[in-house]
Amino acid sequence: MSATVMRAPAAQPLDRHRLLVLGLVWVILLLCPFWIPFIGGYTSLGTRILVLGLAAMSLNFLIGFTGIVSFGHAAYFGLGVYGCGLILRYVTASTPLGLVAGMLLGGLAGTIIGALITKRRGIYFAMVTIAFQQIFYFIAYKWNGLTGGFDGLRGFTRANINLGFANLDIIKNDYVFYYFVLFVFAIVAGVMGLILRSPFGRTLLAIRENERRARFLGINVERHIWLAFTISAIFIAIAGGLYALLNNFADPSSLYTDLSGELVIMCVLGGIRVFWGPLLGAAVYVVLQDWISSHTVNWMFFVGLIFVIVVMFFPRGLLGILRRRSEA
Amino acid sequence: MLQLILFNLFNGLIIGAFYVLVSLGLSMILNLSNVINFAHGNFLALGGYLAYVLIPYIGFWPSLLVAPLLTAVIGYLIEVSMISRIYGRDPIYSLLLTFGLAFMIQDACRYIWGVNGLPLTVPNNISQPLSQTYFFLNAYRLFLVAIVAVSVLGLFAFLRYSRMGMRIRAGILDLDTVSALGINVRRLRSLNFAFGIFLAGLAGVLAGGQIGLNPNMGDNLLLPSFVAIIVGGMGSLVGTLLGGLTIGVAAALTAVVWPAASDVVVYIIMAVVLLVRPRGFLGEEGMQ
């Protein structure tokens, strides 16, 4: 097992190179509101990238580090969106409570669905996740009275956060909201990193590298995949909650197959074997899509073309290519 | 009440027939190439639109054959130029590739034929209701069920008795051995893909005559067809056939008592089947 695990990139010790990358990523993220106007962006675009990047990283916990492909993760993202939105709309105007509710809703659904599908692998796993996603889509779509149906859930806004000594104005101040999202992002990314470094995370890598060998070592593969699926669903549901706060709106498209596909392409575009890959993928994808859709009504064609080009010519993703070059 | 139930039962049969056509094609491609063709629903729409273009020139009946054939040719070219290059790689790539192709074909249809729906004209003599009481029975719908039945029988006969069908079945069981026996597996997969797309194109023409054409007409059929494959059992075409009919009829009967739930019930059935019999109706033990 040690040989298998040693080969896996994330298992290397936290050396100088890694610290440098980590420092660089955080400097870029912390200064984002200051540099993004210079490249033609705006603060809430940065927030959007951060939220979708977190979602893609959560999905990559499965794809890149457990080796199984879920093509239905928009379901848990969307449940996070609705969970947060419903609390803010009907129960109480509390941002943290909304996030927690979204996390629980998405996590619960992930736990249940995960238990049903752990025996499947490869393309069949992907297929079942796609199909299950539709349940939540149709519930959100048809339960008009609760969710607002096709038009989406309106009539809620994120609430300011009172820390006792200070009141965080995340409603009106885009900067403050960005840093609030970055704070949540940091916690989730930190927890994800810790899990991947723990024995449990190493076991997931072992399953990814060689499932049969892991099984021979006495690892309960099904249970590990179930847990990984659940954890990933919890993470992505938090991202969903942030998405609801960002838009002050929840609609069924946040549960739809198209978003699942977009999240997967973000992972691949950035590089699935690299922790920060999906974040970079999300940034590139969101900016490209923003640009394309402002230039042509047939943006879908060109977005599809991005998918095709990435698969045919850049299957390792941007960071995967970089890493390969630095190793060579 | 009986009339209402019969009406919905017949509707379910029609929807089920479409699920069967779409899911059989998907299933053939999935079994032999290990690829989920996300663009299947868009090939379906393409088939319908091609028929729309052809009908003024060659009439409805020849179009019913020519449009799916043209769709299959387009599918064949796409398979040879793109999809065949990613066989053997991680499934994530085939998913993303066909997903991107789905976007492209859908938008291309929208660009060429417009956002709004178009009618597909069916010959007058088969679109009249057959009787007043059973108004839902018209010749077109009966004919539609018949065409689907004939194609399904033809497909099974082809797979059972023809040389190529035998190779396809052998390839599903063990592609390496088939390849070692000197059969060009690459070509086999391409032709098999084209067969699947032919079925999608046929479904597109038939659906166009029933509900009209629009660029995303295949979307509503695609995902339930996944369910048909899962419920029927991966790797079994007969299973897919049963799965498609089951969910079609179940959805239609649910619509009688609780219309809002008719879309969800398909997925509930899937969850129950996965819980009680994970391999599906006729799936092989161990087939994932």
Coordinates of C-alpha atoms in Angstrom, one line a residue:
Chain A
M1 CA 0.0 0.0 0.0
S2 CA 2.8 2.4 0.8
A3 CA 4.1 2.2 -2.7
T4 CA 0.7 3.1 -4.1
V5 CA 0.3 6.0 -1.7
M6 CA 3.7 7.4 -2.2
R7 CA 3.1 7.8 -5.9
A8 CA 0.0 9.9 -5.2
P9 CA 0.8 13.6 -5.4
A10 CA -1.1 14.9 -2.4
A11 CA 0.7 12.5 -0.1
Q12 CA 4.0 14.3 -0.3
P13 CA 5.1 16.2 2.7
L14 CA 4.4 19.9 3.0
D15 CA 7.7 21.0 1.4
R16 CA 8.9 24.5 0.5
H17 CA 7.5 24.3 -3.0
R18 CA 4.1 23.5 -1.6
L19 CA 4.2 26.3 0.9
L20 CA 5.1 28.7 -1.9
V21 CA 2.1 27.6 -4.0
L22 CA -0.2 27.8 -0.9
G23 CA 1.1 31.3 -0.1
L24 CA 0.7 32.4 -3.7
V25 CA -2.9 31.2 -4.0
W26 CA -3.9 33.0 -0.8
V27 CA -2.2 36.2 -1.7
I28 CA -4.1 36.1 -5.1
L29 CA -7.4 35.4 -3.4
L30 CA -7.0 37.9 -0.6
L31 CA -6.1 40.7 -3.1
C32 CA -8.7 39.7 -5.7
P33 CA -11.0 42.7 -5.2
F34 CA -8.0 45.0 -5.8
W35 CA -6.6 43.4 -9.0
I36 CA -9.8 42.1 -10.6
P37 CA -10.9 45.6 -12.0
F38 CA -7.6 45.8 -13.9
I39 CA -8.4 42.8 -16.0
G40 CA -12.0 44.0 -16.7
G41 CA -13.7 42.1 -13.9
Y42 CA -15.7 43.3 -10.8
T43 CA -15.9 42.1 -7.3
S44 CA -19.0 40.0 -7.5
L45 CA -17.5 38.2 -10.5
G46 CA -14.6 37.3 -8.1
T47 CA -17.2 36.1 -5.6
R48 CA -18.9 34.0 -8.2
I49 CA -15.6 32.4 -9.2
L50 CA -14.9 31.7 -5.6
V51 CA -18.3 30.0 -5.0
L52 CA -18.2 27.9 -8.2
G53 CA -14.5 27.1 -7.6
L54 CA -15.4 25.8 -4.2
A55 CA -18.2 23.7 -5.7
A56 CA -15.8 22.3 -8.3
M57 CA -13.2 21.6 -5.6
S58 CA -15.8 19.7 -3.6
L59 CA -16.6 17.6 -6.7
N60 CA -13.0 17.0 -7.3
F61 CA -12.7 15.5 -3.9
L62 CA -14.5 12.6 -5.6
I63 CA -13.2 12.8 -9.1
G64 CA -9.5 13.6 -8.5
F65 CA -8.9 12.1 -5.1
T66 CA -11.2 9.1 -4.9
G67 CA -11.3 8.3 -8.5
I68 CA -15.0 8.1 -9.1
V69 CA -17.0 10.4 -11.4
S70 CA -20.2 11.9 -10.3
F71 CA -22.0 13.7 -13.1
G72 CA -24.9 14.7 -10.9
H73 CA -23.3 16.9 -8.2
A74 CA -25.5 19.9 -9.1
A75 CA -28.1 18.1 -7.1
Y76 CA -26.3 18.6 -3.8
F77 CA -25.2 22.1 -4.9
G78 CA -28.8 23.0 -5.7
L79 CA -30.1 21.5 -2.4
G80 CA -27.6 23.8 -0.7
V81 CA -29.0 26.7 -2.7
Y82 CA -32.6 25.9 -1.8
G83 CA -31.9 24.9 1.8
C84 CA -30.3 28.3 2.4
G85 CA -32.9 30.2 0.4
L86 CA -35.9 28.5 2.1
I87 CA -34.5 29.2 5.6
L88 CA -34.0 32.9 4.7
R89 CA -37.3 33.1 3.0
Y90 CA -39.6 31.3 5.5
V91 CA -37.8 30.9 8.8
T92 CA -35.4 33.5 9.9
A93 CA -33.1 36.1 8.4
S94 CA -29.9 34.6 9.5
T95 CA -27.0 34.0 7.1
P96 CA -25.1 31.4 9.1
L97 CA -28.3 29.4 9.8
G98 CA -29.1 29.5 6.1
L99 CA -25.7 28.1 5.2
V100 CA -26.0 25.3 7.9
A101 CA -29.5 24.4 6.6
G102 CA -28.2 24.2 3.0
M103 CA -25.3 22.1 4.2
L104 CA -27.5 19.7 6.1
L105 CA -30.0 19.3 3.3
G106 CA -27.4 18.6 0.6
G107 CA -25.4 16.4 3.0
L108 CA -28.5 14.4 3.9
A109 CA -29.4 13.8 0.3
G110 CA -25.8 12.9 -0.5
T111 CA -25.8 10.3 2.3
I112 CA -29.0 8.7 1.2
I113 CA -28.2 8.6 -2.6
G114 CA -24.6 7.6 -1.8
A115 CA -25.7 4.6 0.1
L116 CA -27.7 3.4 -3.0
I117 CA -24.9 3.6 -5.5
T118 CA -21.6 2.7 -3.9
K119 CA -21.5 -0.7 -5.7
R120 CA -21.3 0.9 -9.1
R121 CA -18.1 2.0 -10.9
G122 CA -17.0 4.0 -13.8
I123 CA -19.5 5.1 -16.4
Y124 CA -22.3 3.3 -14.6
F125 CA -21.7 5.3 -11.4
A126 CA -21.9 8.5 -13.4
M127 CA -25.1 7.4 -15.1
V128 CA -26.9 6.7 -11.8
T129 CA -25.8 10.0 -10.3
I130 CA -27.1 11.8 -13.4
A131 CA -30.5 10.0 -13.0
F132 CA -30.8 10.7 -9.3
Q133 CA -30.2 14.4 -9.8
Q134 CA -33.4 14.6 -11.7
I135 CA -35.5 13.7 -8.6
F136 CA -34.4 16.9 -6.9
Y137 CA -34.7 18.9 -10.1
F138 CA -38.3 17.8 -10.5
I139 CA -39.2 18.4 -6.9
A140 CA -37.8 22.0 -7.1
Y141 CA -39.6 22.5 -10.4
K142 CA -43.0 21.1 -9.5
W143 CA -43.4 22.1 -5.8
N144 CA -44.6 25.5 -6.8
G145 CA -46.0 26.5 -3.4
L146 CA -42.7 26.0 -1.6
T147 CA -40.0 26.6 -4.2
G148 CA -41.6 29.0 -6.6
G149 CA -41.3 26.3 -9.3
F150 CA -39.9 27.3 -12.7
D151 CA -39.6 31.0 -11.7
G152 CA -37.4 30.2 -8.8
L153 CA -37.5 31.2 -5.1
R154 CA -37.5 34.9 -4.7
G155 CA -38.1 37.3 -1.8
F156 CA -35.1 36.6 0.4
T157 CA -31.8 38.4 0.9
R158 CA -28.7 37.6 2.8
A159 CA -28.6 39.1 6.2
N160 CA -25.8 41.1 7.8
I161 CA -23.7 39.3 10.3
N162 CA -23.5 40.6 13.8
L163 CA -20.2 39.6 15.5
G164 CA -21.0 41.4 18.7
F165 CA -18.1 43.9 18.3
A166 CA -18.8 44.6 14.7
N167 CA -21.6 44.4 12.2
L168 CA -20.6 42.9 8.8
D169 CA -22.5 44.7 6.1
I170 CA -22.5 41.9 3.5
I171 CA -25.8 43.1 2.0
K172 CA -24.6 46.3 0.4
N173 CA -20.9 46.1 0.5
D174 CA -19.5 43.8 -2.2
Y175 CA -16.0 43.8 -0.7
V176 CA -17.2 42.7 2.7
F177 CA -19.3 40.0 1.1
Y178 CA -16.3 38.8 -0.9
Y179 CA -14.3 38.4 2.2
F180 CA -17.1 36.6 4.0
V181 CA -17.3 34.1 1.2
L182 CA -13.5 33.8 1.2
F183 CA -13.6 33.1 4.9
V184 CA -16.1 30.2 4.4
F185 CA -14.1 29.1 1.4
A186 CA -10.9 29.0 3.6
I187 CA -12.6 26.9 6.2
V188 CA -14.0 24.4 3.7
A189 CA -10.7 24.2 1.7
G190 CA -8.8 23.8 4.9
V191 CA -10.9 21.0 6.2
M192 CA -10.7 19.3 2.7
G193 CA -7.0 19.6 2.8
L194 CA -6.8 18.1 6.3
I195 CA -9.1 15.2 5.3
L196 CA -6.9 14.5 2.3
R197 CA -3.8 14.4 4.5
S198 CA -5.4 12.1 7.1
P199 CA -5.2 8.3 7.0
F200 CA -8.8 8.4 5.6
G201 CA -7.7 10.6 2.8
R202 CA -4.7 8.4 2.0
T203 CA -7.1 5.4 1.9
L204 CA -9.2 7.2 -0.7
L205 CA -6.1 7.8 -2.8
A206 CA -5.2 4.1 -2.5
I207 CA -8.7 3.2 -3.7
R208 CA -8.3 5.6 -6.6
E209 CA -4.9 4.1 -7.6
N210 CA -5.9 0.4 -7.3
E211 CA -9.2 -0.5 -5.9
R212 CA -8.6 -4.3 -6.0
R213 CA -5.3 -3.9 -4.0
A214 CA -7.0 -1.7 -1.5
R215 CA -9.7 -4.3 -1.0
F216 CA -7.1 -7.0 -0.5
L217 CA -5.6 -4.9 2.3
G218 CA -8.9 -5.2 4.1
I219 CA -10.2 -1.7 3.3
N220 CA -14.0 -1.5 3.1
V221 CA -14.1 0.2 -0.3
E222 CA -17.9 0.6 -0.5
R223 CA -18.0 2.4 2.9
H224 CA -15.1 4.6 2.0
I225 CA -16.7 5.6 -1.3
W226 CA -20.0 6.3 0.5
L227 CA -18.2 8.5 3.1
A228 CA -16.3 10.3 0.4
F229 CA -19.5 10.9 -1.6
T230 CA -21.2 12.2 1.6
I231 CA -18.3 14.5 2.5
S232 CA -18.2 15.8 -1.1
A233 CA -22.0 16.5 -1.0
I234 CA -21.7 18.4 2.3
F235 CA -18.9 20.6 0.9
I236 CA -20.7 21.3 -2.4
A237 CA -23.9 22.1 -0.5
I238 CA -22.0 24.8 1.5
A239 CA -20.9 26.2 -1.9
G240 CA -24.6 26.1 -2.9
G241 CA -25.6 28.0 0.2
L242 CA -23.1 30.7 -0.7
Y243 CA -24.5 30.8 -4.2
A244 CA -28.0 31.5 -2.8
L245 CA -26.5 34.3 -0.7
L246 CA -24.7 35.7 -3.8
N247 CA -27.7 35.8 -6.0
N248 CA -30.5 36.3 -3.4
F249 CA -32.3 33.8 -5.6
A250 CA -32.7 30.1 -6.1
D251 CA -33.9 28.5 -9.3
P252 CA -34.1 24.9 -10.6
S253 CA -31.2 25.4 -13.0
S254 CA -28.9 25.2 -10.0
L255 CA -30.0 21.5 -9.8
Y256 CA -29.8 20.7 -13.5
T257 CA -27.6 18.4 -15.5
D258 CA -26.0 21.3 -17.3
L259 CA -24.5 22.7 -14.1
S260 CA -23.1 19.3 -13.2
G261 CA -21.4 19.1 -16.6
E262 CA -20.0 22.6 -16.1
L263 CA -18.6 21.7 -12.7
V264 CA -16.9 18.6 -14.2
I265 CA -15.4 20.6 -17.0
M266 CA -14.1 23.1 -14.4
C267 CA -12.3 20.3 -12.7
V268 CA -10.8 18.9 -15.9
L269 CA -9.9 22.3 -17.3
G270 CA -7.9 23.2 -14.2
G271 CA -6.5 19.7 -13.6
I272 CA -8.1 17.0 -11.5
R273 CA -4.9 15.8 -9.9
V274 CA -4.1 19.2 -8.4
F275 CA -5.8 20.5 -5.3
W276 CA -6.3 24.0 -6.6
G277 CA -6.9 22.9 -10.2
P278 CA -10.7 23.2 -10.1
L279 CA -10.5 26.7 -8.7
L280 CA -8.4 27.8 -11.7
G281 CA -10.7 25.9 -14.0
A282 CA -13.7 27.7 -12.5
A283 CA -12.0 31.1 -13.0
V284 CA -11.1 30.4 -16.6
Y285 CA -14.5 28.8 -17.4
V286 CA -16.6 31.6 -15.7
V287 CA -14.6 34.4 -17.4
L288 CA -14.7 32.6 -20.8
Q289 CA -18.5 32.0 -20.6
D290 CA -19.1 35.5 -19.4
W291 CA -17.2 36.8 -22.4
I292 CA -18.7 34.5 -25.0
S293 CA -22.3 35.1 -23.9
S294 CA -21.8 38.8 -24.1
H295 CA -20.6 38.5 -27.7
T296 CA -23.0 36.0 -29.3
V297 CA -26.5 34.6 -28.7
N298 CA -25.2 31.2 -29.8
W299 CA -22.9 31.0 -26.8
M300 CA -24.0 27.4 -26.1
F301 CA -22.3 26.3 -29.3
F302 CA -19.0 27.8 -28.2
V303 CA -19.3 26.6 -24.7
G304 CA -19.8 23.1 -26.1
L305 CA -16.8 23.7 -28.3
I306 CA -14.7 24.5 -25.1
F307 CA -15.8 21.1 -23.7
V308 CA -14.7 19.3 -26.9
I309 CA -11.4 21.2 -27.2
V310 CA -10.5 20.5 -23.6
V311 CA -11.2 16.8 -23.9
M312 CA -9.5 16.4 -27.3
F313 CA -6.4 18.6 -26.7
F314 CA -6.0 19.4 -23.0
P315 CA -7.2 16.4 -21.1
R316 CA -4.7 17.0 -18.3
G317 CA -5.9 20.5 -17.7
L318 CA -3.9 23.7 -17.2
L319 CA -2.2 22.8 -14.0
G320 CA -1.7 19.2 -15.1
I321 CA 0.3 20.5 -18.1
L322 CA 2.4 22.8 -15.9
R323 CA 3.2 20.1 -13.5
R324 CA 4.2 17.7 -16.3
R325 CA 6.5 20.3 -17.7
S326 CA 8.1 21.1 -14.4
E327 CA 8.7 17.4 -13.7
A328 CA 10.2 16.8 -17.1
Chain B
M1 CA -63.0 6.7 -15.5
L2 CA -62.2 3.6 -17.6
Q3 CA -61.8 5.8 -20.6
L4 CA -59.4 8.1 -18.7
I5 CA -57.3 5.1 -17.5
L6 CA -57.3 3.7 -21.0
F7 CA -56.3 7.1 -22.4
N8 CA -53.4 7.4 -20.0
L9 CA -52.4 3.8 -20.5
F10 CA -52.2 4.4 -24.2
N11 CA -50.3 7.6 -23.7
G12 CA -47.9 5.6 -21.5
L13 CA -47.4 3.1 -24.2
I14 CA -46.6 5.9 -26.7
I15 CA -44.1 7.5 -24.3
G16 CA -42.8 4.1 -23.4
A17 CA -42.3 3.4 -27.1
F18 CA -40.1 6.6 -27.4
Y19 CA -38.2 5.7 -24.3
V20 CA -37.6 2.3 -25.8
L21 CA -36.2 3.6 -29.1
V22 CA -34.0 6.2 -27.4
S23 CA -32.8 3.9 -24.7
L24 CA -32.1 1.0 -27.0
G25 CA -29.7 3.2 -29.0
L26 CA -28.1 4.5 -25.9
S27 CA -27.8 1.1 -24.5
M28 CA -26.2 -0.4 -27.6
I29 CA -23.6 2.4 -27.6
L30 CA -23.0 2.1 -23.8
N31 CA -22.6 -1.7 -24.0
L32 CA -20.1 -1.8 -26.8
S33 CA -18.2 1.5 -26.5
N34 CA -18.7 2.1 -22.8
V35 CA -19.8 5.7 -23.6
I36 CA -22.8 7.5 -22.3
N37 CA -24.0 9.5 -25.3
F38 CA -25.3 12.8 -23.9
A39 CA -25.9 14.0 -27.4
H40 CA -28.4 11.3 -28.1
G41 CA -31.4 13.5 -27.6
N42 CA -29.8 16.1 -29.9
F43 CA -29.3 13.5 -32.6
L44 CA -33.0 12.8 -32.1
A45 CA -33.9 16.4 -32.7
L46 CA -31.5 16.5 -35.7
G47 CA -33.4 13.5 -37.2
G48 CA -36.7 15.3 -36.8
Y49 CA -35.3 18.5 -38.5
L50 CA -33.8 16.6 -41.3
A51 CA -37.2 15.0 -42.0
Y52 CA -38.7 18.5 -41.9
V53 CA -36.3 19.6 -44.7
L54 CA -36.8 16.4 -46.7
I55 CA -40.6 16.0 -46.6
P56 CA -41.3 18.8 -49.2
Y57 CA -39.0 17.0 -51.7
I58 CA -39.6 13.3 -51.1
G59 CA -42.7 13.1 -48.9
F60 CA -43.3 11.7 -45.5
W61 CA -42.8 8.0 -46.0
P62 CA -39.4 8.0 -47.7
S63 CA -38.3 10.7 -45.2
L64 CA -39.1 8.4 -42.3
L65 CA -36.2 6.2 -43.6
V66 CA -33.9 8.7 -45.2
A67 CA -33.7 11.3 -42.3
P68 CA -32.6 8.7 -39.7
L69 CA -30.1 7.3 -42.2
L70 CA -28.6 10.8 -42.7
T71 CA -28.5 11.3 -39.0
A72 CA -26.7 8.0 -38.6
V73 CA -24.2 9.1 -41.2
I74 CA -23.5 12.3 -39.2
G75 CA -23.3 10.3 -36.1
Y76 CA -20.8 7.9 -37.8
L77 CA -18.6 10.8 -38.8
I78 CA -18.6 12.3 -35.4
E79 CA -17.8 8.9 -33.8
V80 CA -14.9 8.3 -36.2
S81 CA -13.4 11.8 -35.9
M82 CA -13.9 12.4 -32.2
I83 CA -15.5 9.9 -29.9
S84 CA -13.4 6.9 -31.1
R85 CA -10.2 8.8 -30.1
I86 CA -11.1 8.7 -26.4
Y87 CA -12.1 5.1 -26.0
G88 CA -10.1 3.5 -23.3
R89 CA -9.6 6.7 -21.4
D90 CA -11.2 7.6 -18.1
P91 CA -15.0 7.7 -18.5
I92 CA -15.0 11.4 -17.5
Y93 CA -13.7 12.3 -21.0
S94 CA -16.4 10.6 -23.0
L95 CA -19.0 12.2 -20.7
L96 CA -17.6 15.6 -21.2
L97 CA -17.1 15.1 -24.9
T98 CA -20.6 14.0 -25.7
F99 CA -21.9 16.7 -23.3
G100 CA -20.1 19.3 -25.3
L101 CA -21.4 17.8 -28.5
A102 CA -24.9 18.0 -27.1
F103 CA -24.5 21.7 -26.6
M104 CA -23.1 22.2 -30.0
I105 CA -25.7 20.2 -31.9
Q106 CA -28.6 21.8 -30.0
D107 CA -27.3 25.3 -30.7
A108 CA -26.6 24.5 -34.3
C109 CA -30.3 23.3 -34.7
R110 CA -31.4 26.5 -33.0
Y111 CA -29.2 28.6 -35.3
I112 CA -30.4 26.9 -38.5
W113 CA -34.1 26.2 -37.8
G114 CA -34.9 28.9 -35.2
V115 CA -35.8 29.0 -31.5
N116 CA -39.5 28.4 -32.1
G117 CA -41.0 25.0 -32.6
L118 CA -41.8 23.8 -36.1
P119 CA -44.6 21.5 -37.1
L120 CA -43.8 18.2 -38.8
T121 CA -46.7 17.5 -41.2
V122 CA -48.0 14.0 -41.1
P123 CA -50.1 12.6 -44.0
N124 CA -53.7 13.6 -43.5
N125 CA -55.1 10.1 -43.8
I126 CA -53.4 8.8 -40.7
S127 CA -53.9 11.8 -38.4
Q128 CA -57.7 11.4 -38.0
P129 CA -59.2 9.9 -34.8
L130 CA -60.6 6.4 -35.3
S131 CA -63.6 6.8 -33.1
Q132 CA -65.5 9.3 -31.0
T133 CA -65.3 7.4 -27.7
Y134 CA -61.7 6.5 -28.0
F135 CA -60.6 9.9 -29.4
F136 CA -57.0 9.3 -28.4
L137 CA -56.7 6.5 -30.8
N138 CA -55.7 7.8 -34.2
A139 CA -54.0 6.0 -37.0
Y140 CA -50.8 7.9 -36.5
R141 CA -50.4 6.8 -32.9
L142 CA -51.2 3.2 -33.7
F143 CA -48.8 3.4 -36.6
L144 CA -46.2 4.8 -34.3
V145 CA -46.4 2.0 -31.9
A146 CA -46.3 -0.5 -34.8
I147 CA -43.2 1.1 -36.3
V148 CA -41.5 1.0 -32.9
A149 CA -42.4 -2.6 -32.5
V150 CA -41.2 -3.5 -36.0
S151 CA -37.9 -1.7 -35.5
V152 CA -37.3 -3.4 -32.1
L153 CA -38.0 -6.8 -33.6
G154 CA -35.8 -6.0 -36.5
L155 CA -33.0 -4.9 -34.2
F156 CA -33.2 -8.0 -32.1
A157 CA -33.3 -10.2 -35.2
F158 CA -30.3 -8.3 -36.6
L159 CA -28.4 -8.8 -33.4
R160 CA -29.3 -12.4 -33.2
Y161 CA -29.0 -13.7 -36.7
S162 CA -26.7 -11.4 -38.7
R163 CA -22.9 -11.8 -38.7
M164 CA -22.4 -8.3 -37.5
G165 CA -25.0 -8.6 -34.8
M166 CA -23.2 -11.6 -33.6
R167 CA -20.0 -9.7 -33.5
I168 CA -21.6 -6.9 -31.6
R169 CA -23.0 -9.3 -29.0
A170 CA -19.6 -11.0 -28.7
G171 CA -17.9 -7.6 -28.4
I172 CA -20.2 -6.7 -25.4
L173 CA -19.1 -9.8 -23.6
D174 CA -15.4 -9.7 -24.4
L175 CA -14.0 -7.1 -26.8
D176 CA -10.4 -8.2 -26.5
T177 CA -11.1 -11.7 -27.6
V178 CA -13.2 -10.4 -30.5
S179 CA -10.4 -8.2 -31.6
A180 CA -7.9 -11.1 -31.2
L181 CA -10.1 -13.2 -33.6
G182 CA -9.3 -10.7 -36.3
I183 CA -12.4 -8.5 -36.3
N184 CA -11.9 -4.8 -36.8
V185 CA -13.2 -3.6 -33.5
R186 CA -12.8 0.0 -34.3
R187 CA -15.1 -0.3 -37.3
L188 CA -17.5 -2.4 -35.3
R189 CA -17.9 0.3 -32.7
S190 CA -18.3 3.0 -35.3
L191 CA -21.1 1.0 -37.1
N192 CA -22.7 0.1 -33.8
F193 CA -22.7 3.8 -32.9
A194 CA -24.3 4.7 -36.2
F195 CA -27.1 2.0 -35.5
G196 CA -27.8 3.7 -32.2
I197 CA -28.0 7.1 -33.8
F198 CA -30.3 5.7 -36.5
L199 CA -32.7 4.7 -33.8
A200 CA -32.5 8.2 -32.3
G201 CA -33.1 9.8 -35.7
L202 CA -36.1 7.5 -36.2
A203 CA -37.5 8.5 -32.8
G204 CA -37.0 12.1 -33.8
V205 CA -39.1 11.9 -36.9
L206 CA -41.8 10.0 -35.1
A207 CA -41.8 12.4 -32.2
G208 CA -41.8 15.4 -34.6
G209 CA -45.1 14.1 -36.1
Q210 CA -46.6 13.7 -32.6
I211 CA -45.4 16.8 -30.7
G212 CA -43.7 19.0 -33.3
L213 CA -40.0 20.0 -33.5
N214 CA -37.9 22.1 -31.3
P215 CA -34.2 22.3 -30.6
N216 CA -34.4 20.6 -27.2
M217 CA -37.1 18.1 -27.9
G218 CA -34.8 15.2 -27.0
D219 CA -33.9 16.5 -23.6
N220 CA -37.1 15.2 -21.9
L221 CA -36.5 11.8 -23.4
L222 CA -32.8 11.4 -22.6
L223 CA -32.8 11.2 -18.8
P224 CA -35.8 8.8 -18.5
S225 CA -34.0 6.7 -21.0
F226 CA -31.0 6.4 -18.6
V227 CA -33.5 5.2 -16.0
A228 CA -34.9 2.7 -18.5
I229 CA -31.4 1.2 -18.9
I230 CA -30.6 1.2 -15.2
V231 CA -34.0 -0.4 -14.3
G232 CA -33.8 -2.9 -17.1
G233 CA -30.3 -3.9 -16.2
M234 CA -27.1 -2.8 -17.7
G235 CA -25.9 -4.9 -20.6
S236 CA -29.3 -6.4 -21.4
L237 CA -31.2 -5.0 -24.4
V238 CA -34.4 -6.9 -23.5
G239 CA -34.1 -5.4 -20.1
T240 CA -33.9 -2.0 -21.6
L241 CA -37.0 -2.7 -23.6
L242 CA -38.9 -3.8 -20.5
G243 CA -37.5 -0.8 -18.5
G244 CA -38.6 1.7 -21.1
L245 CA -42.2 0.3 -21.3
T246 CA -42.4 0.1 -17.5
I247 CA -41.4 3.7 -16.7
G248 CA -43.5 5.0 -19.6
V249 CA -46.7 3.3 -18.4
A250 CA -45.9 4.0 -14.7
A251 CA -45.5 7.7 -15.4
A252 CA -48.7 7.9 -17.5
L253 CA -50.7 6.0 -14.8
T254 CA -49.3 8.3 -12.1
A255 CA -50.6 11.2 -14.1
V256 CA -54.1 10.0 -13.6
V257 CA -54.0 10.3 -9.8
W258 CA -51.3 12.9 -9.2
P259 CA -50.1 14.7 -12.3
A260 CA -47.3 16.7 -10.6
A261 CA -45.6 13.5 -9.5
S262 CA -45.6 11.8 -12.9
D263 CA -42.0 13.0 -13.7
V264 CA -40.6 12.0 -10.3
V265 CA -42.2 8.6 -10.2
V266 CA -39.7 7.4 -12.9
Y267 CA -36.8 8.1 -10.6
I268 CA -38.6 6.7 -7.5
I269 CA -38.9 3.4 -9.5
M270 CA -35.2 3.6 -10.2
A271 CA -34.4 4.1 -6.5
V272 CA -36.6 1.1 -5.5
V273 CA -35.1 -1.1 -8.1
L274 CA -31.6 -0.2 -7.1
L275 CA -32.5 -0.9 -3.5
V276 CA -34.3 -4.2 -4.0
R277 CA -32.5 -5.6 -7.1
P278 CA -29.4 -3.6 -7.8
R279 CA -28.6 -5.3 -11.1
G280 CA -32.0 -4.4 -12.6
F281 CA -34.7 -6.6 -14.2
L282 CA -32.4 -8.6 -16.5
G283 CA -28.9 -7.3 -15.7
E284 CA -26.1 -9.8 -15.4
E285 CA -24.8 -10.5 -11.9
G286 CA -21.6 -8.5 -11.4
M287 CA -22.3 -6.1 -14.3
Q288 CA -21.9 -2.7 -12.8

